[in-house]
Short mmCIF file of C-alpha atoms in Angstrom, two decimals:
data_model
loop_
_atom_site.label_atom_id
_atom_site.label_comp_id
_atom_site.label_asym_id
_atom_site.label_seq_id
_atom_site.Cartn_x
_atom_site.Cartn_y
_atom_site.Cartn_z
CA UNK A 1 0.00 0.00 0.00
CA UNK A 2 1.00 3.78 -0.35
CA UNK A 3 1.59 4.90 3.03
CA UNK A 4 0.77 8.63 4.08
CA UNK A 5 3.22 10.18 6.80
CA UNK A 6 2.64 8.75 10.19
CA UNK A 7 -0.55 10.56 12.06
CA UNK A 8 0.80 13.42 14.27
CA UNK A 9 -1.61 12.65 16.60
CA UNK A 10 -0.36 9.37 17.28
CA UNK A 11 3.16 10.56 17.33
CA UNK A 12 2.39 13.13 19.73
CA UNK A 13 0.57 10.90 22.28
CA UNK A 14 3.98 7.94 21.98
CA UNK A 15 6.04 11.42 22.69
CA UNK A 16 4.20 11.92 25.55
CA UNK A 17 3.96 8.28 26.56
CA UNK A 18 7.45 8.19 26.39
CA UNK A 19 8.24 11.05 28.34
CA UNK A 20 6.29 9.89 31.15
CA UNK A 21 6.67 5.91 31.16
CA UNK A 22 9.44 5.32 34.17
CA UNK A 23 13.65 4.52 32.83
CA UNK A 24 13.71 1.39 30.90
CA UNK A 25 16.99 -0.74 30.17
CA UNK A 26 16.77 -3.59 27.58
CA UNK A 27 19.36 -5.56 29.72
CA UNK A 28 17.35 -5.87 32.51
CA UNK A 29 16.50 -9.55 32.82
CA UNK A 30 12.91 -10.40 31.33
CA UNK A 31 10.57 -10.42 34.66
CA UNK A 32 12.08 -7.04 35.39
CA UNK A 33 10.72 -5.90 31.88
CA UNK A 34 7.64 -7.48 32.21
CA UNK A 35 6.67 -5.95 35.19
CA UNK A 36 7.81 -2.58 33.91
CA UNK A 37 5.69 -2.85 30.87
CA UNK A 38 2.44 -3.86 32.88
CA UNK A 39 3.67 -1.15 35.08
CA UNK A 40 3.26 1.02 32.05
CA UNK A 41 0.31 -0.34 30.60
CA UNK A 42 -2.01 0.00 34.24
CA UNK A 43 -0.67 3.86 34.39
CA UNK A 44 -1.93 4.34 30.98
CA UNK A 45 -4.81 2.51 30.10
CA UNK A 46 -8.61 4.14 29.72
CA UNK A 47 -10.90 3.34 32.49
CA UNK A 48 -13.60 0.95 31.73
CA UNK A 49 -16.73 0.90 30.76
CA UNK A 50 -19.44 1.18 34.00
CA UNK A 51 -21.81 -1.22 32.87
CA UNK A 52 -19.34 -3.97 32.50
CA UNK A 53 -18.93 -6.58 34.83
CA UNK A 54 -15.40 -8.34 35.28
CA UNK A 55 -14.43 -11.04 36.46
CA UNK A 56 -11.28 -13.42 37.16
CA UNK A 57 -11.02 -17.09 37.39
CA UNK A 58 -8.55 -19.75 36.86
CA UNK A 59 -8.95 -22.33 34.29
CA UNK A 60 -6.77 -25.33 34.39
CA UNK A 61 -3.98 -22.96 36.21
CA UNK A 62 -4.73 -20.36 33.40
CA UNK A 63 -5.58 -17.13 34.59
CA UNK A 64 -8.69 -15.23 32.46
CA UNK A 65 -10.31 -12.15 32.94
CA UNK A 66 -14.34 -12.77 31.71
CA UNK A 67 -15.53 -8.60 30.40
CA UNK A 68 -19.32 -9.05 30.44
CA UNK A 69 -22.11 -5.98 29.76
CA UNK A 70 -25.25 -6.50 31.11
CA UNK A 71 -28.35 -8.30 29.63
CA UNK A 72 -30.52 -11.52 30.80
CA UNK A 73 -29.62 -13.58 27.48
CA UNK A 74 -26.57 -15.57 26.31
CA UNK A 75 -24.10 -13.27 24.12
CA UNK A 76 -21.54 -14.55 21.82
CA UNK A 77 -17.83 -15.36 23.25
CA UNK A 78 -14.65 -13.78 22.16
CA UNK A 79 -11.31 -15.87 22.94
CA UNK A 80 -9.28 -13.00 23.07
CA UNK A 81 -5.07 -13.52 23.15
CA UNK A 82 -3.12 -10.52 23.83
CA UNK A 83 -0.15 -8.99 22.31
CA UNK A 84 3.92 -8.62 23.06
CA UNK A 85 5.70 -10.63 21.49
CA UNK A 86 4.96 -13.60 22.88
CA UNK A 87 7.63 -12.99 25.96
CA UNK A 88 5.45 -10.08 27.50
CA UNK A 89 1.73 -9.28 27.83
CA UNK A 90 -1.18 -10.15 30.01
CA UNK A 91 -4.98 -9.84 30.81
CA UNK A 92 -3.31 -6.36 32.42
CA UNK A 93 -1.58 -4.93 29.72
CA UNK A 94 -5.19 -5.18 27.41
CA UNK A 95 -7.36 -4.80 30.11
CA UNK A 96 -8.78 -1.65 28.23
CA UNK A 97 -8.93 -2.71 25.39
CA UNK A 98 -10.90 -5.70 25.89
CA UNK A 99 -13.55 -3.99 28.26
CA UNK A 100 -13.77 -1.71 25.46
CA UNK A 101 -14.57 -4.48 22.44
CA UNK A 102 -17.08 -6.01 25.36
CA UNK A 103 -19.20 -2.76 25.67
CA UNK A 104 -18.98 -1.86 21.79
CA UNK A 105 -19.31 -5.30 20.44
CA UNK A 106 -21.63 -6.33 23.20
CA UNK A 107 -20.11 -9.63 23.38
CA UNK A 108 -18.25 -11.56 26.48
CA UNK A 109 -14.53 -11.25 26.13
CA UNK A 110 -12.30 -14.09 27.75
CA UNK A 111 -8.61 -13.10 27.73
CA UNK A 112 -6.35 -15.40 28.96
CA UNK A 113 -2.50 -15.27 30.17
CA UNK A 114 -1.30 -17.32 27.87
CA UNK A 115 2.66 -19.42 29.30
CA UNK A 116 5.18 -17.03 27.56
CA UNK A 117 8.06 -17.72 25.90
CA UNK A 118 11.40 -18.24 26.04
CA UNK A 119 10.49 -20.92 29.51
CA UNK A 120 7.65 -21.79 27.23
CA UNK A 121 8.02 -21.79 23.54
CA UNK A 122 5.49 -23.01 21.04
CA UNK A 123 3.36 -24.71 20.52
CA UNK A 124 2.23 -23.59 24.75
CA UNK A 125 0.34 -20.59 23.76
CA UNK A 126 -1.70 -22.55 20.92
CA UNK A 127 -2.50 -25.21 23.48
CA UNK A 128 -3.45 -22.57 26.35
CA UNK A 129 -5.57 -21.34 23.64
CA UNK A 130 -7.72 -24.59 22.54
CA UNK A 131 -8.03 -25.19 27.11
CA UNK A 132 -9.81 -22.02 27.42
CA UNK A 133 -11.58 -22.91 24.28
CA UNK A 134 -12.60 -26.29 25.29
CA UNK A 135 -13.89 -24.32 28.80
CA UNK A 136 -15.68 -21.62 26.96
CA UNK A 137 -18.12 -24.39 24.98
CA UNK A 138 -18.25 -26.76 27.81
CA UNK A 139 -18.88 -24.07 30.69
CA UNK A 140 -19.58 -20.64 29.46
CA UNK A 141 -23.23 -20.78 29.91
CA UNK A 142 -22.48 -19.76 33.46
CA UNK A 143 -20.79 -16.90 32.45
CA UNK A 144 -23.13 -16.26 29.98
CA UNK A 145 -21.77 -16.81 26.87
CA UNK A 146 -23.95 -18.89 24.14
CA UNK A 147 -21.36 -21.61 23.36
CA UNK A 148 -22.36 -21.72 19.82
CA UNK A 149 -21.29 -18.35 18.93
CA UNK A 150 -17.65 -18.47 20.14
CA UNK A 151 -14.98 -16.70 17.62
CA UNK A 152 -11.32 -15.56 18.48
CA UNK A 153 -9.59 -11.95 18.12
CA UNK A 154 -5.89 -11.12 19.20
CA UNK A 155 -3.46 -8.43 18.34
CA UNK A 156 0.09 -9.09 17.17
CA UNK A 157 1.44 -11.96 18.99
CA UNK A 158 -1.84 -12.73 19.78
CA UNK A 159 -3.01 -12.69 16.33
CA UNK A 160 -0.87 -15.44 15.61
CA UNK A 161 -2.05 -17.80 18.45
CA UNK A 162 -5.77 -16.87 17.87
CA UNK A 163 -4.62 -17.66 13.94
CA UNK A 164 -2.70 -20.69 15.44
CA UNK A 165 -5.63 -22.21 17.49
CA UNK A 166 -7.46 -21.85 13.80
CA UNK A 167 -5.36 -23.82 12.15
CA UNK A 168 -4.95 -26.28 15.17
CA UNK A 169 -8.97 -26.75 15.13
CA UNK A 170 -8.94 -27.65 11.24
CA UNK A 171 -5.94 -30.14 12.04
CA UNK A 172 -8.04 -31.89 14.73
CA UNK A 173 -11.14 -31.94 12.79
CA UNK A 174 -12.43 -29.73 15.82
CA UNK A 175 -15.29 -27.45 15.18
CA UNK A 176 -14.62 -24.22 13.54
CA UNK A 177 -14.55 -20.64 14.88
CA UNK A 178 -17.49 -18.25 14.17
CA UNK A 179 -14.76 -15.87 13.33
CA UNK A 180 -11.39 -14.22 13.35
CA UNK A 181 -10.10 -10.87 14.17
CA UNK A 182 -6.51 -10.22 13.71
CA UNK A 183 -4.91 -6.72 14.73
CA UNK A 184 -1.22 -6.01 13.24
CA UNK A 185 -0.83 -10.16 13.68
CA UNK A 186 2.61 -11.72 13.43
CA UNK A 187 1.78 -14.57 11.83
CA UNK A 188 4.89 -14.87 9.97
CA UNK A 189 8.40 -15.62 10.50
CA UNK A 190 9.94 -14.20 7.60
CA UNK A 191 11.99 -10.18 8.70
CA UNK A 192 13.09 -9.91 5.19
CA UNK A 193 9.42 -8.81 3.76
CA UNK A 194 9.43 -4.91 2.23
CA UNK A 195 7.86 -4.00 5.18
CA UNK A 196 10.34 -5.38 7.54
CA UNK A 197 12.87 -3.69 5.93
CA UNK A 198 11.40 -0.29 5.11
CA UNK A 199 10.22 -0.38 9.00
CA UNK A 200 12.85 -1.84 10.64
CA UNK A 201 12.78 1.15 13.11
CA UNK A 202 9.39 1.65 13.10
CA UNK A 203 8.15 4.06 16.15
CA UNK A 204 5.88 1.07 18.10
CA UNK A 205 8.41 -1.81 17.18
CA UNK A 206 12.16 -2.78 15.69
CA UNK A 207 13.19 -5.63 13.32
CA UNK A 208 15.47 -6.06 16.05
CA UNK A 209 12.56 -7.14 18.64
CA UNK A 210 11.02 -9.42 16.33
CA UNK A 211 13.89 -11.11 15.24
CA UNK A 212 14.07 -11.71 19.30
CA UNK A 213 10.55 -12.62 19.99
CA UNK A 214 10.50 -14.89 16.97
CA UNK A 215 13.57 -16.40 18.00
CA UNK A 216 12.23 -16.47 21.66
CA UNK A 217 8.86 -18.75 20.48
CA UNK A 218 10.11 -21.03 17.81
CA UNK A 219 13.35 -22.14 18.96
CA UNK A 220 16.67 -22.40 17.14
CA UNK A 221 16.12 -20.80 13.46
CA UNK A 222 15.38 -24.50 11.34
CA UNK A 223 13.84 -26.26 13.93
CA UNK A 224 10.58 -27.78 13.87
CA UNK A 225 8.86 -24.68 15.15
CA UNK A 226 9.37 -22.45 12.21
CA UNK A 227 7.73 -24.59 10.13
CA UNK A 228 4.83 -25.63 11.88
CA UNK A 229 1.79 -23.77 10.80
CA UNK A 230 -0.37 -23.22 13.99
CA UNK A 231 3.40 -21.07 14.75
CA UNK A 232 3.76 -19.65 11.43
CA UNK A 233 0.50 -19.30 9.66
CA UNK A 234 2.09 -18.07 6.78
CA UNK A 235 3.70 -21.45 6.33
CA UNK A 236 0.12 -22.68 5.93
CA UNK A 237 -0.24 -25.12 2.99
CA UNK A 238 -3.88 -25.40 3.37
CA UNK A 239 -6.11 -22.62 4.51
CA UNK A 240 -9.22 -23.44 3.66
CA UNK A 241 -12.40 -23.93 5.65
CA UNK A 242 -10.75 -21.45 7.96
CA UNK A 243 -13.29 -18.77 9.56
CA UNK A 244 -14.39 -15.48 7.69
CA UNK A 245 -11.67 -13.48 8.59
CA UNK A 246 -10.73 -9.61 9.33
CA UNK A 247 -7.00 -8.41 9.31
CA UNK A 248 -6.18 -4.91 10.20
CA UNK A 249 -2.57 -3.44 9.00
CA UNK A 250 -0.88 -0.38 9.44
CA UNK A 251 1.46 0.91 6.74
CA UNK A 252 4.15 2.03 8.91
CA UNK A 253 4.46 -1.26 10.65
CA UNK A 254 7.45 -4.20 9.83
CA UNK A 255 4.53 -6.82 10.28
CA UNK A 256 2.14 -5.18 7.84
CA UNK A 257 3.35 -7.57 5.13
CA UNK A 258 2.59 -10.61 7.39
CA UNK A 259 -1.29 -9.64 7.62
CA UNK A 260 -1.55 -8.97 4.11
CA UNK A 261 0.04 -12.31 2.69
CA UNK A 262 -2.31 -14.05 5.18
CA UNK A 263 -5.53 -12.28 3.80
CA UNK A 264 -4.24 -12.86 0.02
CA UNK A 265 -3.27 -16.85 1.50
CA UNK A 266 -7.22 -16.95 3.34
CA UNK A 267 -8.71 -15.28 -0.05
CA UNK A 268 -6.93 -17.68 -2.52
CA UNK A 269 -8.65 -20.95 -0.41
CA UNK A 270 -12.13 -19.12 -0.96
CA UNK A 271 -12.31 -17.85 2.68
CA UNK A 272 -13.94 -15.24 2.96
CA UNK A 273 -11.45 -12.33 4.21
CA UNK A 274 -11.55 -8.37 4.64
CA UNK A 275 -8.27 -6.63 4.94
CA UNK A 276 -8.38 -2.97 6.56
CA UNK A 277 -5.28 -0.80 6.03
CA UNK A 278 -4.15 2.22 8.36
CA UNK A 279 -2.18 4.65 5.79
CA UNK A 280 -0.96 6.40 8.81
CA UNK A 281 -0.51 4.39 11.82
CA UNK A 282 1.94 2.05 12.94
CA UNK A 283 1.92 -0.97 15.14
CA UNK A 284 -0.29 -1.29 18.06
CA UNK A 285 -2.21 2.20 16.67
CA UNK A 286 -5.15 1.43 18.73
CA UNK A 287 -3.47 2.39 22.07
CA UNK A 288 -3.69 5.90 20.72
CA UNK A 289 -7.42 5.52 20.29
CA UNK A 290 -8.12 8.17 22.60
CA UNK A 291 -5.85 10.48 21.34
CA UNK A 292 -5.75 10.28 17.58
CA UNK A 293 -8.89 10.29 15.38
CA UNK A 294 -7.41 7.96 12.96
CA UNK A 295 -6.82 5.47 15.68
CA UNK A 296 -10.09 5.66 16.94
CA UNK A 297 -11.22 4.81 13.71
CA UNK A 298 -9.15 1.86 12.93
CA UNK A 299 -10.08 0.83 16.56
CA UNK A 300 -14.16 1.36 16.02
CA UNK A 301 -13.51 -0.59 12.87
CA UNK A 302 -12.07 -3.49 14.93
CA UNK A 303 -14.88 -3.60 16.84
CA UNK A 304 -17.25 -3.25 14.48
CA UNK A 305 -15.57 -6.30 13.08
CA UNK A 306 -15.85 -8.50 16.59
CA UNK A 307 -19.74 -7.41 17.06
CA UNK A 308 -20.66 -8.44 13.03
CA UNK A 309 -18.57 -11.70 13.41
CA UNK A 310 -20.12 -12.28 17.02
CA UNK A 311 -23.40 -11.56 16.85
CA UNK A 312 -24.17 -12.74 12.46
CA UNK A 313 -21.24 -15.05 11.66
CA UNK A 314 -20.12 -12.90 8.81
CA UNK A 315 -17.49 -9.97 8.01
CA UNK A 316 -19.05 -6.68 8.10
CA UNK A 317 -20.36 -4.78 4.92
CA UNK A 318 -17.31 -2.87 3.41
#
């Protein structure tokens, strides 16, 4: 795509992120920087929606947090995985943004903290994934979800597990997913795409930090992992029956190429698919929501996405 130059608005609220988020050092060991970043994340998240109700349980020794609005009647489920590279990230670090997709998509949200890697690589996440899943049908009645409207949504590391546990469903012959919602999704392995290159320094996320996070979640570079298509989606040989699917993308993002060749992979298998492109925003854009109207856009569009897949089993009318 043609990119436009990256929104001010956006730029100005990272700035300001920046300046405020506490001193950071890279060789800090990884708990340190996962605290820091959840640190982060609670001092700058929105405050959630009133009429939600939230909740946190333990599923098989997997934490979730359940994001329910009101209302007497069953509503569809949304597995939701988060983001950060597969090393980072928790029900914390999204808690906004899934109460957020609850109230505006009127749907149940499960998140769920996912084992991270390195002490876990894949396929852990996948297989946290298809638990919650298997605890969502058999149990969410009493957290009132309607078990047969259950679809999956996840943002950048997250899109490739909620993409992963896809692919892992067709393997088993499990049933399929009402639908998928992939934000910025890193659902390939390969850092020498256009956009990798022209965005190795991109102002949400480096080259450099994929290379590590990839590295960090599939193991040794040859080994089984990076082959394995519920890890790399893009290594998928065989797409089809795969849920209607929407795939946002920001143009000044190194992963943008990874969504795209996953929509053109999903539309060549007769899936149905609807790729949205930011011209202006870069990775993780909708954390700006609230402070850039081109985020808010590409976030309402997201959501709009979850509540049409949720609630009709269908993408949304372009």
């Amino acid at each position: 795509m043609t990119s436009q130059p990256f929104d001010p608005e956006t730029r100005a609220h990272l700035e300001a992120q920046a300046k405020a988020a506490a001193p950071w050092d890279p060789s800090w060991p990884l708990t340190r920087q996962r605290q820091a970043w959840e640190d982060q994340c609670k001092s700058a998240r929105a405050r959630r929606p009133d009429r939600l109700m939230v909740e946190d349980l333990a599923v098989e020794a997997i934490h979730v947090r359940i994001y329910r609005p009101p209302g007497e009647h069953p509503k569809p489920g949304v597995l939701y995985a988060h983001g950060g590279g597969w090393t980072m990230g928790s029900c914390e670090t999204h808690d906004d943004l899934c109460a957020e997709l609850a109230d505006q998509a009127d749907v149940v949200v499960v998140c769920f903290d996912y084992r991270l890697a390195p002490e876990h690589p894949h396929p852990a996440q996948v297989e946290d994934a298809l638990t919650v899943l298997d605890w969502m049908k058999s149990s969410g009645r009493a957290i009132g979800i309607d078990p047969t409207h259950i679809m999956a949504a996840g943002d950048s590391a997250g899109g490739q597990v909620a993409a992963g546990l896809a692919l892992a469903l067709k393997r088993d012959g499990g049933p399929r997913l009402r639908g998928l919602v992939l934000i910025n999704p890193a659902v390939g392995a390969d850092t020498g795409t256009m956009s990798y290159r022209e965005h190795a320094s991109s102002p949400a996320l480096s080259r450099d930090e994929m290379i590590e996070c990839l590295a960090a979640l599939l193991g040794p570079k040859g080994s089984a992992n990076w082959s394995d298509p519920t890890g790399v989606p893009n290594m998928a040989k065989d797409v089809s029956g795969l849920p209607p699917t929407f795939i946002t993308v920001a143009a000044h993002d190194p992963l943008h190429d990874d969504g795209v060749i996953f929509a053109e992979k999903l539309k060549a298998a007769g899936v149905a698919v609807h790729l949205r492109e930011e011209p202006a925003l870069a990775h993780s854009y909708w954390r700006s929501r609230h402070h850039s109207k081109a985020a808010m856009a590409g976030f309402r569009a997201i959501a709009d996405a979850v509540r049409h897949h949720a609630h009709e089993g269908a993408l949304q009318p372009c």
